[in-house]
Protein backbone atom coordinates (compact mmCIF):
# COMPACT_ATOMS: atom_id res chain seq x y z
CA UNK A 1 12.78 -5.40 -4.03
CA UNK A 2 13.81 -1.74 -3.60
CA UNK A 3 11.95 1.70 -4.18
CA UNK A 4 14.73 1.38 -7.39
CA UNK A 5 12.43 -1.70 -8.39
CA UNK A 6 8.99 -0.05 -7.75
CA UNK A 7 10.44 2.89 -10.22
CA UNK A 8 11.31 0.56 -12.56
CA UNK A 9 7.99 -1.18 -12.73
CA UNK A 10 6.29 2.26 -12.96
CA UNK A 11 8.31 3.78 -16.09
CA UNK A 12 7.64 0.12 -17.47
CA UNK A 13 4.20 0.60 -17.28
CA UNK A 14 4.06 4.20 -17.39
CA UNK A 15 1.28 4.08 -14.38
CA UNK A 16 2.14 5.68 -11.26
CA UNK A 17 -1.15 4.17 -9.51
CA UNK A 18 -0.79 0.77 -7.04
CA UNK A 19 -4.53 -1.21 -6.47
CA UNK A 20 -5.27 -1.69 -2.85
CA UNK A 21 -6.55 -5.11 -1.76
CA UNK A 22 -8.51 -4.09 0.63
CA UNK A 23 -10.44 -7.37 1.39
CA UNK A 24 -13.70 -6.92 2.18
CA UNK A 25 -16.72 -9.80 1.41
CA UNK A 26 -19.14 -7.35 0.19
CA UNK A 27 -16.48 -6.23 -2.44
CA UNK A 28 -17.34 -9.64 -4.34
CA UNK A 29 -19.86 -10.44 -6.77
CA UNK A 30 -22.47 -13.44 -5.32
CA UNK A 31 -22.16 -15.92 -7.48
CA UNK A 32 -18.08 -15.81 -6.72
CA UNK A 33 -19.03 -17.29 -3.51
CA UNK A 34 -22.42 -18.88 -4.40
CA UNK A 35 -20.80 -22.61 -4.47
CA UNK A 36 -19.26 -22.00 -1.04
CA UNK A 37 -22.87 -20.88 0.27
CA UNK A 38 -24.77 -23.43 -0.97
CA UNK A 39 -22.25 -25.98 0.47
CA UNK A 40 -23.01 -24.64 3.99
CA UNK A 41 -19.39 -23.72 3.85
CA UNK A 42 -20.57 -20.28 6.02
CA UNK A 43 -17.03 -20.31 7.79
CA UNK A 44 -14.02 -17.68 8.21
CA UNK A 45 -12.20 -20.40 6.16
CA UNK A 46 -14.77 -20.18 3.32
CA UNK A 47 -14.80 -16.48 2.98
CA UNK A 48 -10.90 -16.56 3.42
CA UNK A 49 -10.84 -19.11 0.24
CA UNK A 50 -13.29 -16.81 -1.76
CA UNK A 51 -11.29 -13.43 -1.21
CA UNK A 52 -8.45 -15.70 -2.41
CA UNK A 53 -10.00 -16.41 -5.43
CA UNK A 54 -11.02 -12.89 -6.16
CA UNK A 55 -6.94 -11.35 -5.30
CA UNK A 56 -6.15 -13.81 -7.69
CA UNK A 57 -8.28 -12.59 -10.17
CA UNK A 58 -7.71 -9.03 -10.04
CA UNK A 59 -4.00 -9.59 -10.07
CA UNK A 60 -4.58 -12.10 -13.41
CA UNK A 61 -6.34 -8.59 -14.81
CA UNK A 62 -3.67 -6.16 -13.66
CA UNK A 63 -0.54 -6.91 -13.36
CA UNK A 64 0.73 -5.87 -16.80
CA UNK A 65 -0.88 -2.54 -16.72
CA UNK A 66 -0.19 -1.83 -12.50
CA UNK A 67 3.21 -2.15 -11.12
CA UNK A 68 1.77 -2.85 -7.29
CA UNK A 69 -0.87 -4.28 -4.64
CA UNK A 70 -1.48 -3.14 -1.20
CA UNK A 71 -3.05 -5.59 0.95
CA UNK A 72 -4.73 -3.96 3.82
CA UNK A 73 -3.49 -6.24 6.86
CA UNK A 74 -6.50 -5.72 8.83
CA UNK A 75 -8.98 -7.21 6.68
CA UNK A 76 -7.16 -10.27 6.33
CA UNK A 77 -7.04 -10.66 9.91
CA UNK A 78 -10.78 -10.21 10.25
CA UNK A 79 -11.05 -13.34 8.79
CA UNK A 80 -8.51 -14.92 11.59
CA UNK A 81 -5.74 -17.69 10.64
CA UNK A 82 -7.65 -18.35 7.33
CA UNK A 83 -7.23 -14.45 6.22
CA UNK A 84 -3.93 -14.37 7.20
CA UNK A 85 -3.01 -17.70 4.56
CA UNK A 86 -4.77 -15.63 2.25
CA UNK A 87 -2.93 -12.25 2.46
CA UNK A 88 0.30 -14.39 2.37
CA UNK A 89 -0.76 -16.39 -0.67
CA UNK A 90 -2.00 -13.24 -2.13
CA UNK A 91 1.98 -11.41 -1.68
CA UNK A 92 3.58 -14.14 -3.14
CA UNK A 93 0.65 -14.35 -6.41
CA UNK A 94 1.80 -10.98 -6.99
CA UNK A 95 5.11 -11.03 -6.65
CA UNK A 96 5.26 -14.14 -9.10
CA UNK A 97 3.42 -11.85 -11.57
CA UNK A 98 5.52 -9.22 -11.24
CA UNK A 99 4.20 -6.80 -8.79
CA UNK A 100 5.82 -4.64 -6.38
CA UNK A 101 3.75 -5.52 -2.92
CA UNK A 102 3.23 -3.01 -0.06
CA UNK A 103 1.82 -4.06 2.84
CA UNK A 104 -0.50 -1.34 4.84
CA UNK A 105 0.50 -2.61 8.64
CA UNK A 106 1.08 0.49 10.15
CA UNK A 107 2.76 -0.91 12.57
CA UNK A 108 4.54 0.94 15.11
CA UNK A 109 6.27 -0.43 18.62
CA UNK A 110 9.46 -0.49 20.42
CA UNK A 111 12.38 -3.19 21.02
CA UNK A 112 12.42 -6.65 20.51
CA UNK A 113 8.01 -6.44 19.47
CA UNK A 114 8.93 -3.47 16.52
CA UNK A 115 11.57 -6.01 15.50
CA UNK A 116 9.18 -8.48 14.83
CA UNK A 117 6.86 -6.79 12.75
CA UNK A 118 9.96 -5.79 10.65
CA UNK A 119 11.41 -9.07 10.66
CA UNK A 120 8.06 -10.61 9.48
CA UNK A 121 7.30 -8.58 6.97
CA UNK A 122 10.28 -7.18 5.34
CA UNK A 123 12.88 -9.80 6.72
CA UNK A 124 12.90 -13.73 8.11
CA UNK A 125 12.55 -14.64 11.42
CA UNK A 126 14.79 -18.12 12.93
CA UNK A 127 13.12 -21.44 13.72
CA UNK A 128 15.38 -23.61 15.40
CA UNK A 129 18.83 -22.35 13.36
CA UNK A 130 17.27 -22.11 9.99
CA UNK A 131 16.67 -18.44 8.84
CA UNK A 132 13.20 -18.48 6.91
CA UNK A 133 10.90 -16.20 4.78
CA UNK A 134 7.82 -14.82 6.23
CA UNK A 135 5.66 -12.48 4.26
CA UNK A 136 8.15 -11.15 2.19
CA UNK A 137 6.72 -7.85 1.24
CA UNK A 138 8.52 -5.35 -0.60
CA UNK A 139 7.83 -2.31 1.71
CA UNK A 140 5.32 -1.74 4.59
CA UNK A 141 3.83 1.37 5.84
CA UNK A 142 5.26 2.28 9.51
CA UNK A 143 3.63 4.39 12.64
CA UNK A 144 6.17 7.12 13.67
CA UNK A 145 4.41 8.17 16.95
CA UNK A 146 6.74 6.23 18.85
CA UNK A 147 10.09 7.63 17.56
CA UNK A 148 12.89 6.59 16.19
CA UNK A 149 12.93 3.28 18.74
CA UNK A 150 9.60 2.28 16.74
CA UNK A 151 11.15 2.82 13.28
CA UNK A 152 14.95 1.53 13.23
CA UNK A 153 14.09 -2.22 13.55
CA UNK A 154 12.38 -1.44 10.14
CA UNK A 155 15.27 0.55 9.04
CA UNK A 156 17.66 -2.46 9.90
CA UNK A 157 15.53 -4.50 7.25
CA UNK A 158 15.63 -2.34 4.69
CA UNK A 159 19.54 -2.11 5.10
CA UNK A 160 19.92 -5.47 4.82
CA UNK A 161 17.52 -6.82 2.66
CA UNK A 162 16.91 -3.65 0.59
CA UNK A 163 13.24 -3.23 1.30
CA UNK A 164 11.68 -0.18 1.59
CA UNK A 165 9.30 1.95 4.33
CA UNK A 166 6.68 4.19 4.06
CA UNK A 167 6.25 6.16 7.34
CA UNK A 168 2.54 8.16 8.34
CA UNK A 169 3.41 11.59 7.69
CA UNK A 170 -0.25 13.66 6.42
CA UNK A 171 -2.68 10.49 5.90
CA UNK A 172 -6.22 11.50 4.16
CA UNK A 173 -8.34 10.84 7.04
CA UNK A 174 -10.41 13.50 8.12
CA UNK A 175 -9.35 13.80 11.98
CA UNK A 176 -5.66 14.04 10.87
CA UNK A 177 -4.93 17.51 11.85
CA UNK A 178 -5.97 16.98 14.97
CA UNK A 179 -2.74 15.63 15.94
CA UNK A 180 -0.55 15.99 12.42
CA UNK A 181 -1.22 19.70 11.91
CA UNK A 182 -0.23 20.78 15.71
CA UNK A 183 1.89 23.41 15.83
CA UNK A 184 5.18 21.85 17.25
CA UNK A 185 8.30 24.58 17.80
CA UNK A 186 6.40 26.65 14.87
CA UNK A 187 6.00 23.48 12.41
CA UNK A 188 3.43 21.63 11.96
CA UNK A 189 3.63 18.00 13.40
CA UNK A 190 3.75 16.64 10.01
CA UNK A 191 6.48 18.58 8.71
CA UNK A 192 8.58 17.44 11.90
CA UNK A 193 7.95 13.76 10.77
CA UNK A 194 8.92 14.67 7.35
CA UNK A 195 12.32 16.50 8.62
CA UNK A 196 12.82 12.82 10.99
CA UNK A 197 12.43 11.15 7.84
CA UNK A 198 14.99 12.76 5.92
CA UNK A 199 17.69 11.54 8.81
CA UNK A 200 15.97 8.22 8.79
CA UNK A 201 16.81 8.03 5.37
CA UNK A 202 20.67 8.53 5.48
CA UNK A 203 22.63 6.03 3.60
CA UNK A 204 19.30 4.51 1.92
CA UNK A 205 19.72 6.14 -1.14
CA UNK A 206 19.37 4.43 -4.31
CA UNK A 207 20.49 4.64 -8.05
CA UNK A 208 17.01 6.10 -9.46
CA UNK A 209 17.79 9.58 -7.06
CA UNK A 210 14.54 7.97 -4.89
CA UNK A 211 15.43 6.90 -0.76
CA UNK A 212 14.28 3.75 0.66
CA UNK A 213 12.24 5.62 3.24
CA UNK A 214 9.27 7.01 1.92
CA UNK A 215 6.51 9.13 2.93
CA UNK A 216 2.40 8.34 3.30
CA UNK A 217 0.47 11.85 2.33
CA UNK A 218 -3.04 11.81 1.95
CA UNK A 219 -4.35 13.40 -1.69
CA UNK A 220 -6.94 15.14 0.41
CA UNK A 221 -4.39 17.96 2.06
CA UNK A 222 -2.82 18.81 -1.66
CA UNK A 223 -1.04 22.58 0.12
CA UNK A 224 0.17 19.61 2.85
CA UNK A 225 1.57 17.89 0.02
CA UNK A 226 3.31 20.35 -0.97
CA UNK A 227 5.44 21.29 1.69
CA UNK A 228 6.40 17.78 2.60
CA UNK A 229 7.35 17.40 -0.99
CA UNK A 230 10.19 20.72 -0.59
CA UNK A 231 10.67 18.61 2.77
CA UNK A 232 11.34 15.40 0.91
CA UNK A 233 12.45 15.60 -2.58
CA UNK A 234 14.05 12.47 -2.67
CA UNK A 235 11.43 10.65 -0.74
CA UNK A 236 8.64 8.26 -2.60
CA UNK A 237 5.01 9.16 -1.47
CA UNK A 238 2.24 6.74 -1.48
CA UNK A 239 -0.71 8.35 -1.86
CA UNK A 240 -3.93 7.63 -0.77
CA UNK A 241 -7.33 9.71 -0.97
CA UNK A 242 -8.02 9.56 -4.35
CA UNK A 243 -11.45 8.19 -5.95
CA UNK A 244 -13.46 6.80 -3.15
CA UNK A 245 -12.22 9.64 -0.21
CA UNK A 246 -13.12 12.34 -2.57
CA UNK A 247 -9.36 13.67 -4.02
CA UNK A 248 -9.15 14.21 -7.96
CA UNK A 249 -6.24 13.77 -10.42
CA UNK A 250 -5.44 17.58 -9.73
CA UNK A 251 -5.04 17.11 -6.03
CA UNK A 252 -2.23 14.64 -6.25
CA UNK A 253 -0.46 16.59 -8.63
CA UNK A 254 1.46 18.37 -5.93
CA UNK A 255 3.05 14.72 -4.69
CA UNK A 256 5.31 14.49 -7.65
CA UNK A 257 8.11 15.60 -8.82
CA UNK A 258 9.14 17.52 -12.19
CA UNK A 259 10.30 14.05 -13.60
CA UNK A 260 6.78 12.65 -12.82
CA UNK A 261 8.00 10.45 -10.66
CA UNK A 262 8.07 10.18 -6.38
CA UNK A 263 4.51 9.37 -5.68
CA UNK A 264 2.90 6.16 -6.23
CA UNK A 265 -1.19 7.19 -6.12
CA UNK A 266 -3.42 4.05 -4.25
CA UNK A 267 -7.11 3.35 -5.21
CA UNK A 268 -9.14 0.51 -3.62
CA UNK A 269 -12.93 0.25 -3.73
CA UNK A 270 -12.96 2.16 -6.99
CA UNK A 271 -11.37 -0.40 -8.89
CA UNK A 272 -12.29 -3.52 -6.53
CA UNK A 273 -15.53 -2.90 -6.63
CA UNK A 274 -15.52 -1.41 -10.31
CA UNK A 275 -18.31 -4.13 -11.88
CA UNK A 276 -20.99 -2.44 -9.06
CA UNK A 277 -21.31 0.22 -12.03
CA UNK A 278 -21.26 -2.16 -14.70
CA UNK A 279 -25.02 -3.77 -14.14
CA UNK A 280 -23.50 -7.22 -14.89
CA UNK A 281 -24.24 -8.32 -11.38
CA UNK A 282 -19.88 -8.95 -11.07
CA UNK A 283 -20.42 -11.57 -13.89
CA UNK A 284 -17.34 -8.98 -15.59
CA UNK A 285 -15.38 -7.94 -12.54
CA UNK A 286 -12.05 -8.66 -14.16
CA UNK A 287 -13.18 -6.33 -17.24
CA UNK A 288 -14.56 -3.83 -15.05
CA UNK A 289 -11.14 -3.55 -12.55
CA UNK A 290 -9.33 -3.33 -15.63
CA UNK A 291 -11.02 -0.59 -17.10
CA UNK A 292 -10.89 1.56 -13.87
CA UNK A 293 -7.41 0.96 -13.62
CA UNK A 294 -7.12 2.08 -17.29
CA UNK A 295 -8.76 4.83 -16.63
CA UNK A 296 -6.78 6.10 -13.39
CA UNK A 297 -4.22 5.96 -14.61
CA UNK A 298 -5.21 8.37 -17.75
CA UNK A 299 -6.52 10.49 -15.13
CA UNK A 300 -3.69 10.67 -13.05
CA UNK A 301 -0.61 10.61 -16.04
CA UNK A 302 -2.73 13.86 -17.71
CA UNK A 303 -2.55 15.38 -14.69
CA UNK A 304 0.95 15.21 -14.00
CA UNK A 305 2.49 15.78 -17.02
């Protein structure tokens, strides 16, 4: 699916907010996992099989009232082989509900190694002459630091398949300027990425006005945001910062556009671990994810408009 389908899901939902997966074990209420416990089940596979359960519930919960997931990669690989079947089965729950599914790789290489990252997660790879599916995500977020090299296999993809990319440009982390805000030829580093991404984007236009190459700028710089927005005004930002890191519905404001569209804002713990608030000890985690995400997205549509 294109950034033309992630619009479309937004407007239909009129939330401009995507849940991130990040899967962590201490995110779930006990007695989601009590059974596997008490079995003596303590394995990677067993904790793989309960975050299951639990993506599968939160999507059941949101997926008429969020347009997308973002599985964090590297928490599914924590959990080895196991995690792995689990942040595939997870992509394709969502997608069958309906959701628009970015995965947050950042992966960034060169050659025939960048092509496989985009292959597998945007594209198919080849097994013997058949051409098969791997993850099948709808976008991924890409590493720039290595140049163009790193980000053209990914490019190729979304040419072909019409997938879409969103590339590091100002992420929320506090340490980011140390690099992103170094004054390169009297720019700022990020602003350089930002000015590579409008080439990268050439010919990846779509019908909605938005590019398939989009833009990852943290809700905790909002003046940052704003230039790379005059940088990018065709680009889609995903957002992340807000709720947990400390950003507000104000701060993001900056990331959109006067149609209230080209940002798609991320939350994680805030929603996943929602029923921590509740004093239900998680026995209402579905209720309690919902509600956050209900309330987000109030936050974030009064905000904008």
């Amino acid at each position: 699916m294109s950034i033309q389908t992630l619009v479309e899901k937004i407007n239909a939902t009129g939330n401009p907010t995507v849940v991130g997966l990040d899967a962590r074990l201490e995110y779930l209420p006990d007695y989601l996992s009590a059974d596997i416990r008490r079995e003596g089940r303590i394995s990677l596979e067993g904790a793989a099989q309960a975050l299951r359960r639990f993506n599968y519930d939160l999507i059941d919960a949101l997926h008429d009232i969020v347009p997308a997931i973002k599985p964090q990669s590297a928490y599914y690989e924590l959990l080895g082989p196991a995690g792995i079947q689990t942040l595939a089965s997870t992509i394709s729950y969502a997608q069958a509900k309906g959701m628009y599914v970015i995965a947050d790789i950042k992966r960034g290489d060169i050659g025939a190694t960048a092509s496989a990252y985009a292959e597998a997660y945007l594209g198919y790879t080849q097994v013997w002459g058949e051409t098969l599916p791997v993850f099948g995500c709808d976008a991924v977020t890409v590493n720039p630091y290595l140049g163009t090299d790193g980000v053209e296999p990914f490019l190729k993809e979304c040419r072909a398949h019409q997938k879409s990319i969103f590339v590091l440009v100002k992420t929320s982390n506090p340490s980011s300027g140390e690099f992103q805000n170094r004054d390169l030829e009297g720019q700022p580093l990020y602003a350089r990425v930002a000015e590579k991404i409008a080439e990268w984007g050439q010919g990846l236009d779509t019908a909605c006005g938005y590019n398939q190459v989009g833009a990852v700028v943290g809700a905790t710089y909002p003046q940052e945001q704003k230039i790379v927005r005059r940088l990018l005004p065709h680009a889609y930002f995903l957002v992340p910062g807000y709720g947990a890191q400390g950003a507000t519905a104000q701060d993001i404001a900056g990331a959109f556009n006067d149609d209230g569209l080209g940002a798609i804002v991320n939350s994680s713990r805030a929603i996943m671990c929602a029923w921590k608030k509740t004093g239900k000890d998680g026995l209402d985690y579905q209720e309690a994810a919902r509600a956050e995400a209900i309330r987000m997205r109030d936050d974030i549509v009064a905000a904008i408009r």
